[in-house]
Tab-separated table of C-alpha atoms and ligand atoms in Angstrom:
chain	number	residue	atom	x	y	z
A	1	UNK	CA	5.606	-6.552	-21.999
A	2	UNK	CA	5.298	-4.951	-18.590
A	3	UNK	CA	3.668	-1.503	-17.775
A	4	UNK	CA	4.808	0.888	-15.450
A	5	UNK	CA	1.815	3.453	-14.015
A	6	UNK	CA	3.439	6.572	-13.027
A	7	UNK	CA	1.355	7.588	-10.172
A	8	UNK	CA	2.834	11.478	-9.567
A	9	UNK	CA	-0.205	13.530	-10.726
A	10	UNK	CA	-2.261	11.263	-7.786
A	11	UNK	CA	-0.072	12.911	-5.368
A	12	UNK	CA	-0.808	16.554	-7.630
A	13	UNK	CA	-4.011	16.217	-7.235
A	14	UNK	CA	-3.395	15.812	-3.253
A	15	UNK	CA	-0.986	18.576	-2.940
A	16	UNK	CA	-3.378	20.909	-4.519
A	17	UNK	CA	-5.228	20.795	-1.402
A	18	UNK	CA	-2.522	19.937	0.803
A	19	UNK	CA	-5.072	16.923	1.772
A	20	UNK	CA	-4.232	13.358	2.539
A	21	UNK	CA	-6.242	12.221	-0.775
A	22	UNK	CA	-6.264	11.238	-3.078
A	23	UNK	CA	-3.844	7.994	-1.002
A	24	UNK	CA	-0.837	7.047	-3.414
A	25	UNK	CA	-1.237	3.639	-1.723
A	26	UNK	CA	-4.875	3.020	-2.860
A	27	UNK	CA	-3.823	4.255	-6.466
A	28	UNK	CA	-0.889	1.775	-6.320
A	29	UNK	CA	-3.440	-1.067	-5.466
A	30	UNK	CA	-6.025	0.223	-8.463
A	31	UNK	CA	-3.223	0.265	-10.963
A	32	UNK	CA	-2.369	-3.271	-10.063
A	33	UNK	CA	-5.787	-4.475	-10.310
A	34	UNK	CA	-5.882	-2.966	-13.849
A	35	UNK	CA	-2.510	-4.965	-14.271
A	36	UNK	CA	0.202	-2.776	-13.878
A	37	UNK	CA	3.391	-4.535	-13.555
A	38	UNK	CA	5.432	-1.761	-11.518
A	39	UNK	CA	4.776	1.579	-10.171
A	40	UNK	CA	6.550	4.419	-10.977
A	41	UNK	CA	7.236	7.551	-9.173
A	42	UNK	CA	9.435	10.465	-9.583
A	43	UNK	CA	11.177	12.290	-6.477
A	44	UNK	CA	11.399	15.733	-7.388
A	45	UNK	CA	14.576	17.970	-6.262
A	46	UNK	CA	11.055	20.263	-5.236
A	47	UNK	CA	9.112	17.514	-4.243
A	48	UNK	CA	6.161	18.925	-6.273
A	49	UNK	CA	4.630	15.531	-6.187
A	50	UNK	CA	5.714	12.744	-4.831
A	51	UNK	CA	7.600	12.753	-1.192
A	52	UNK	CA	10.160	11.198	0.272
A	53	UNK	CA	7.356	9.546	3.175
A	54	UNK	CA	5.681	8.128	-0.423
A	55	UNK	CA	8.516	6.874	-1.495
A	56	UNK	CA	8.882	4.953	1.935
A	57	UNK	CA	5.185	3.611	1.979
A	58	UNK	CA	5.093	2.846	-1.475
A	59	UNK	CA	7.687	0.453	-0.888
A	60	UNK	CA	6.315	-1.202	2.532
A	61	UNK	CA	3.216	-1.374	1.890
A	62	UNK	CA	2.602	-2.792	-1.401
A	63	UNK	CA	3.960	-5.626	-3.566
A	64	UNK	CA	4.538	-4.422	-6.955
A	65	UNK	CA	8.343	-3.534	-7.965
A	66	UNK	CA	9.088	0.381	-7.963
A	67	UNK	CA	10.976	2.275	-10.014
A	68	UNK	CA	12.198	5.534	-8.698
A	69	UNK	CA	12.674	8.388	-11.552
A	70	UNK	CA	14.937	10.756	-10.201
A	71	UNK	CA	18.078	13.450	-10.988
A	72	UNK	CA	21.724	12.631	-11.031
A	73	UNK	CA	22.183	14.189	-7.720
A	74	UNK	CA	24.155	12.618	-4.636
A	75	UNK	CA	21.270	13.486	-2.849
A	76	UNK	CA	18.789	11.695	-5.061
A	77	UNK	CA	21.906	8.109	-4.843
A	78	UNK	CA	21.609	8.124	-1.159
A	79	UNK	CA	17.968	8.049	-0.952
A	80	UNK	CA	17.733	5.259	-3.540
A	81	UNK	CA	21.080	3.498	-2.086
A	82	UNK	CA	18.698	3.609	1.557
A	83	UNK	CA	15.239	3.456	0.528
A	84	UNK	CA	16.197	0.473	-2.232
A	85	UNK	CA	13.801	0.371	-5.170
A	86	UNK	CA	13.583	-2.412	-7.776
A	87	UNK	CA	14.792	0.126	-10.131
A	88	UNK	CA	15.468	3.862	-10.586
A	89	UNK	CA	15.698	5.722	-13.932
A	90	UNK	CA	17.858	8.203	-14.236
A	91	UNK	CA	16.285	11.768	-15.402
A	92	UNK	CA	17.191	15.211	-16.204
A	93	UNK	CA	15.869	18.087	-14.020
A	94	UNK	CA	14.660	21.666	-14.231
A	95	UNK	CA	13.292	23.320	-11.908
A	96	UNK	CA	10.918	25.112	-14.169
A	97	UNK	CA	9.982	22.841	-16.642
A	98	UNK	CA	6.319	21.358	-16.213
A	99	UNK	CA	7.428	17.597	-16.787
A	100	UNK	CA	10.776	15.939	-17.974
A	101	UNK	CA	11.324	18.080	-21.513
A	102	UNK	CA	14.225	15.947	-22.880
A	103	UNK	CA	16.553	12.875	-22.278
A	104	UNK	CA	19.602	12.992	-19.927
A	105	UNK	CA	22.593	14.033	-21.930
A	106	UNK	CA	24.902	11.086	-21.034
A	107	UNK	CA	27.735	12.025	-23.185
A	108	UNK	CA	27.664	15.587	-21.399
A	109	UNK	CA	27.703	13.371	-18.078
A	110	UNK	CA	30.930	11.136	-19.494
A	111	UNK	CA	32.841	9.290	-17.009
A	112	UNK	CA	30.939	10.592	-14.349
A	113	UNK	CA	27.689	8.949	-14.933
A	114	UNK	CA	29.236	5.724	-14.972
A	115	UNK	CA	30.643	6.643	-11.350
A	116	UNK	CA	27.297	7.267	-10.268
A	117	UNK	CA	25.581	3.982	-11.846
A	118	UNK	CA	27.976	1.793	-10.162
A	119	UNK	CA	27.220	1.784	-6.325
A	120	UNK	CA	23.160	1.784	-7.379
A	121	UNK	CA	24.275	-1.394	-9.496
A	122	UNK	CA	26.591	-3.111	-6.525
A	123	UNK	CA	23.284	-2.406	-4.464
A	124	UNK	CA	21.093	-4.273	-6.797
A	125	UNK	CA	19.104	-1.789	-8.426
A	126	UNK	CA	18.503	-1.835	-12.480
A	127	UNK	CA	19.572	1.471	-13.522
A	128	UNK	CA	17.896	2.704	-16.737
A	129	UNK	CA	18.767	5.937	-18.454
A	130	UNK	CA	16.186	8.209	-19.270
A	131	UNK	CA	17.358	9.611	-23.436
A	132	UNK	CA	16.221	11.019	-26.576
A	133	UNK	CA	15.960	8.327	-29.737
A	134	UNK	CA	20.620	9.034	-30.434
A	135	UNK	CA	22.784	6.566	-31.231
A	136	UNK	CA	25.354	8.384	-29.656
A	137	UNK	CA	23.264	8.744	-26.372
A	138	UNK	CA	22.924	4.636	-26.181
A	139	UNK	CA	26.014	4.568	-26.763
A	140	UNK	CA	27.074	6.556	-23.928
A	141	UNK	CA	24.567	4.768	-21.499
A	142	UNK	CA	26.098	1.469	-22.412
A	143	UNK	CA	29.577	2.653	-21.420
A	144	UNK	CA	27.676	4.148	-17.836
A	145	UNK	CA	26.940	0.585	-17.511
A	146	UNK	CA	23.198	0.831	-17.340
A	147	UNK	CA	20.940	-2.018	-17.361
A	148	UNK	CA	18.454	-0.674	-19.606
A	149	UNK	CA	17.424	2.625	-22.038
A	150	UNK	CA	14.425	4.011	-21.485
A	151	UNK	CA	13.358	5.838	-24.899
A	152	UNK	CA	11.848	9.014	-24.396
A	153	UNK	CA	8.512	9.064	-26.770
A	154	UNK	CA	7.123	12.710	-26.013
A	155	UNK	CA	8.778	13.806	-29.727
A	156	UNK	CA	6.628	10.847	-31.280
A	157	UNK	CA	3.350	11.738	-29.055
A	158	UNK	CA	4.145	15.220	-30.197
A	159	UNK	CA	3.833	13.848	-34.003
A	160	UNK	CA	7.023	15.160	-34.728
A	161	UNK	CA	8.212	13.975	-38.559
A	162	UNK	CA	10.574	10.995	-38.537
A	163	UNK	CA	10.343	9.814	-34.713
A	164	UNK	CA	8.490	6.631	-35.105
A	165	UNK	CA	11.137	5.419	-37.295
A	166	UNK	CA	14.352	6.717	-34.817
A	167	UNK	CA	12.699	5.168	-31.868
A	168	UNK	CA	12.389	1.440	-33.885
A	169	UNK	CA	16.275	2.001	-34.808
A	170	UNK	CA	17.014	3.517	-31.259
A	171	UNK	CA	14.649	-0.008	-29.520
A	172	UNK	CA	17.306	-2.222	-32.025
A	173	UNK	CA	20.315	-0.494	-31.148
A	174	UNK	CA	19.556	-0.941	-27.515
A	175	UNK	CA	18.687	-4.528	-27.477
A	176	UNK	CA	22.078	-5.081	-29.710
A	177	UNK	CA	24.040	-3.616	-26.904
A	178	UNK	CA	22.503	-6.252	-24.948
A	179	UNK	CA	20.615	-3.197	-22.434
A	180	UNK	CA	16.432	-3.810	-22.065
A	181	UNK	CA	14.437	-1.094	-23.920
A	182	UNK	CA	11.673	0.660	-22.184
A	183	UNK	CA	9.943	3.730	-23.195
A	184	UNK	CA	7.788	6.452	-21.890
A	185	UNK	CA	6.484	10.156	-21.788
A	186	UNK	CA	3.469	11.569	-23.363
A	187	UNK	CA	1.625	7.756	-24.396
A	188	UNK	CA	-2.285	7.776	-24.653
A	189	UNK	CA	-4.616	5.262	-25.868
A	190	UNK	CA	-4.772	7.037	-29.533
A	191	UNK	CA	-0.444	6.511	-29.669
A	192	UNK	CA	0.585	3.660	-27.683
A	193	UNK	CA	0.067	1.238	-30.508
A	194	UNK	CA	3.268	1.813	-32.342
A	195	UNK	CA	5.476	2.016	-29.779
A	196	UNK	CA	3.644	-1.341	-28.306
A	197	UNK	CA	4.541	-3.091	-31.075
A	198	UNK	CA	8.488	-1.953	-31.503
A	199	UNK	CA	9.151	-5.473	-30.400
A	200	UNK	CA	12.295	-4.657	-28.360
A	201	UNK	CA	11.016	-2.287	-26.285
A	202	UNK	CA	9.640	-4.682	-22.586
A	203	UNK	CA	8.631	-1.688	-20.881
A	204	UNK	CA	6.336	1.121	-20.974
A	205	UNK	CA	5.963	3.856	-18.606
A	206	UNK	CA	2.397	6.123	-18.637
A	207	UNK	CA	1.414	8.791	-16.054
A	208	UNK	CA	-0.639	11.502	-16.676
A	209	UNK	CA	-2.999	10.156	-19.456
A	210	UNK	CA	-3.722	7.422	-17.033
A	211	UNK	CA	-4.309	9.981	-14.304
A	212	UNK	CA	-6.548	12.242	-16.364
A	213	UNK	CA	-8.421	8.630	-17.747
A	214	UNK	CA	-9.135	7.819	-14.298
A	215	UNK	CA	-11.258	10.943	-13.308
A	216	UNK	CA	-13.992	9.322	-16.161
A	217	UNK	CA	-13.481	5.390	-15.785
A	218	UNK	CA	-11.237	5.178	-12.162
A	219	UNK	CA	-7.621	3.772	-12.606
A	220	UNK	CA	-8.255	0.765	-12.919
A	221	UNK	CA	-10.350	0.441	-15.518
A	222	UNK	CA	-8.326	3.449	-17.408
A	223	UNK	CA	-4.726	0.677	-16.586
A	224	UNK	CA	-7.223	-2.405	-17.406
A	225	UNK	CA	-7.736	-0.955	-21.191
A	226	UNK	CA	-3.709	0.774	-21.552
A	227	UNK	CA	-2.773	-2.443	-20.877
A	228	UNK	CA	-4.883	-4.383	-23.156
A	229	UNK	CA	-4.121	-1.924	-25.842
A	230	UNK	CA	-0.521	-3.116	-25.363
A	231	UNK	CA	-1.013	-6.564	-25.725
A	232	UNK	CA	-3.277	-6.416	-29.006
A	233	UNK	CA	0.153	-3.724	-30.053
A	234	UNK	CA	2.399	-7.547	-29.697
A	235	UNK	CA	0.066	-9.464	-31.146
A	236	UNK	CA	-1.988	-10.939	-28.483
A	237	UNK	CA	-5.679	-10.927	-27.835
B	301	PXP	N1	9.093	8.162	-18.159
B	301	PXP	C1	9.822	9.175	-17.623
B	301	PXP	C2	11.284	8.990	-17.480
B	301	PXP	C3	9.190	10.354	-17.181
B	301	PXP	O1	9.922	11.345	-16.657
B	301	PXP	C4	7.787	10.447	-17.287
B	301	PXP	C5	7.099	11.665	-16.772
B	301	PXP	O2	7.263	11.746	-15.396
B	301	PXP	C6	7.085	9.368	-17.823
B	301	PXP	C7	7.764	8.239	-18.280
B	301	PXP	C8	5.587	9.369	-17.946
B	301	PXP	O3	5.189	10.373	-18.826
B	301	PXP	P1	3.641	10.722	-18.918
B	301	PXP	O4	3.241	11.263	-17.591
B	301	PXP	O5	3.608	11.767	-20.014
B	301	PXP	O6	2.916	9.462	-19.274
């Protein structure tokens, strides 16, 4: 099971200041020496966090896979279709909202969204599709022709009634469709047990417990324990 650090709040933290620190590239090497598998940054429409030159660096100057979250926007395919990322997952967007507040609505999207998916796929990117724990959702992404779902947890980190059980039947419906399962949004040390252990979900995705974890223990030591939390979640040591 791999784990994706989501290093946007690094680049908050920098912004704040307008500074040229925290370095995204130094954060990308402490999350790998934790053991994060990818990195994972999202390019705003306001570039809020992360910027296009990040995007660039990111992906020159260190080894680990990236996967770009980002809007259905032709601006957004044309960055990914030049810059090339291992992977992008596809997101809604509001220009208000504080962080991603919901899956994409691929059914809204129809036909369209599998026009978009296709020349990111004929380039060699894994597209995954950001959505809420609905059949009819996975459904949808499977006929965009997406490589994987990634399940959108904030509901269950929220505690909301029920979600822990439509995530497990959302992880099995996406496996049966023969997409991978990831999932993200709103994991922390106290909640990423369950999800861990929904054994057909091969990704996670964690930002900005991670972040906050690393102002007390530094990010690699906060990755170093997400990530043995996750393997003790499957079973392992
Ligand atoms: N996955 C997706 C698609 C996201 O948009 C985010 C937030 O940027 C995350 C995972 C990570 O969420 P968090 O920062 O709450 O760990």
């Amino acid at each position: 099971m791999r784990l994706g650090v989501n290093i946007d709040h690094v680049a908050t933290l920098r912004n704040a200041r307008g500074a040229d620190y925290p370095d995204l590239l130094r954060a990308a090497l402490a999350a790998e020496a934790g053991g994060s598998d990818l990195i994972t940054v999202h390019l705003r429409e306001d570039r809020r966090h992360i910027r296009d030159a990040d995007v660039t660096r990111l992906l020159a100057e260190q080894k680990l896979p990236i996967n770009l979250e980002m809007a259905v926007t032709v601006e957004m395919q044309q960055i990914a279709l030049d810059a090339r990322p291992t992977a992008v997952c596809l997101v809604p967007e509001r220009r208000q909202e504080l962080t991603t507040e919901g899956g994409l609505d691929a059914l809204k999207l129809g036909a369209g969204l599998g026009e978009f998916v296709r020349p990111l796929r004929a380039a060699g990117i894994a597209v995954s599709l950001f959505l809420d724990p609905d059949p009819a959702q996975i459904q949808a992404a499977q006929q965009a022709g997406a490589a994987a779902v990634e399940l959108h947890t904030g509901g269950y980190a929220h505690a909301k009634h029920g979600e822990l059980a439509r995530l497990q039947d959302a992880a099995a419906q996406v496996r049966a469709l023969g997409m991978a399962c990831h999932a993200g949004h709103g994991l922390t040390f106290a909640n990423v047990h369950e999800i861990a252990a929904i054994p057909q979900v091969e990704e996670l995705n964690i930002g900005h417990f991670l972040v906050s974890e690393a102002v007390f223990v530094g990010l690699t030591a906060a990755v170093a324990e997400m990530k043995r939390l996750m393997m003790v979640a499957r079973g392992g040591i």
